[in-house]
Coordinates of C-alpha atoms in Angstrom, one line a residue:
M1 CA 132.0 -37.3 109.9
Q2 CA 132.8 -34.9 112.6
P3 CA 130.2 -32.5 114.0
R4 CA 130.5 -28.9 112.9
D5 CA 132.1 -26.5 115.4
S6 CA 129.4 -24.1 116.4
S7 CA 131.8 -21.1 116.6
R8 CA 132.8 -21.7 113.0
A9 CA 129.2 -22.1 112.0
A10 CA 128.3 -18.7 113.3
E11 CA 131.3 -17.1 111.7
H12 CA 130.8 -18.8 108.3
P13 CA 127.1 -19.7 107.7
E14 CA 126.1 -22.6 105.5
P15 CA 126.2 -21.8 101.8
S16 CA 123.0 -21.0 99.9
R17 CA 121.8 -23.7 97.5
E18 CA 122.4 -21.4 94.5
G19 CA 125.7 -21.5 92.6
P20 CA 128.9 -23.5 93.0
V21 CA 130.0 -24.4 96.6
R22 CA 133.6 -24.6 97.5
T23 CA 135.5 -25.6 100.7
C24 CA 137.8 -23.2 102.5
V25 CA 141.2 -24.8 102.9
G26 CA 141.7 -22.8 106.2
C27 CA 138.6 -23.7 108.3
R28 CA 137.2 -26.4 106.1
G29 CA 133.8 -24.6 106.0
R30 CA 131.8 -24.6 102.9
A31 CA 130.6 -21.4 101.2
S32 CA 129.4 -20.1 97.8
R33 CA 132.1 -19.4 95.3
S34 CA 131.2 -15.7 95.3
V35 CA 132.0 -15.5 99.0
L36 CA 135.4 -17.1 99.0
V37 CA 138.7 -15.8 97.6
R38 CA 140.6 -18.0 95.1
V39 CA 144.4 -18.6 95.4
A40 CA 146.4 -19.8 92.3
V41 CA 150.0 -20.4 91.4
V42 CA 151.7 -17.9 89.0
D43 CA 155.4 -18.4 88.3
G44 CA 155.9 -20.5 91.5
R45 CA 154.2 -18.0 93.8
A46 CA 150.8 -18.3 95.3
V47 CA 148.7 -15.2 94.5
L48 CA 145.2 -14.1 95.2
D49 CA 143.1 -14.5 92.1
T50 CA 140.6 -11.7 92.5
A51 CA 139.1 -12.1 89.1
K52 CA 138.8 -15.9 89.8
T53 CA 140.0 -16.6 86.2
L54 CA 143.7 -17.6 86.4
P55 CA 144.4 -21.0 84.8
G56 CA 145.3 -24.1 86.8
R57 CA 144.3 -25.5 90.2
G58 CA 142.9 -23.1 92.8
A59 CA 142.6 -23.2 96.6
W60 CA 139.6 -21.3 98.2
L61 CA 139.7 -19.3 101.4
H62 CA 137.3 -17.2 103.3
P63 CA 138.4 -13.5 103.1
G64 CA 140.0 -12.5 106.4
D65 CA 143.0 -13.2 108.4
D66 CA 141.7 -16.1 110.5
C67 CA 141.4 -18.6 107.6
I68 CA 144.6 -17.5 106.0
E69 CA 146.5 -18.0 109.3
L70 CA 144.9 -21.5 109.7
A71 CA 145.7 -22.5 106.1
L72 CA 149.4 -21.3 106.5
R73 CA 149.8 -23.0 109.9
R74 CA 148.3 -26.3 108.6
R75 CA 150.1 -26.1 105.3
T76 CA 147.0 -26.8 103.3
I77 CA 147.4 -24.3 100.5
G78 CA 150.4 -26.1 98.9
R79 CA 148.6 -29.4 99.2
A80 CA 145.4 -28.0 97.7
L81 CA 147.3 -26.5 94.8
R82 CA 149.4 -29.7 94.5
A83 CA 152.5 -27.6 94.6
P84 CA 154.2 -28.3 97.9
D85 CA 157.1 -26.0 97.2
V86 CA 155.1 -22.9 96.2
D87 CA 156.1 -19.6 97.6
L88 CA 153.5 -18.4 100.1
S89 CA 155.1 -15.1 101.0
A90 CA 152.5 -13.0 99.2
L91 CA 149.7 -14.5 101.4
T92 CA 151.4 -13.8 104.7
V93 CA 149.1 -12.0 107.2
R94 CA 150.6 -8.7 108.3

């Protein structure tokens, strides 16, 4: 197992022991489900699931442009959703 990058640790602290813990597909940091944003597939497009209730697989990201940019660059969202041809244009950082 690789050691944690200290710069990421300061930006995204370790999750509390309460509640479900998920892994961000951008930075690979772990955080509470309540802190992360869920991405799901609706009609072939990746959309932010703000209510965290859409059916199907979800990918989790820290809110903010850094993790979204990392996930888009690494192409991890399509893999996490098991939909390699999903349209990611709704997630593009402006």
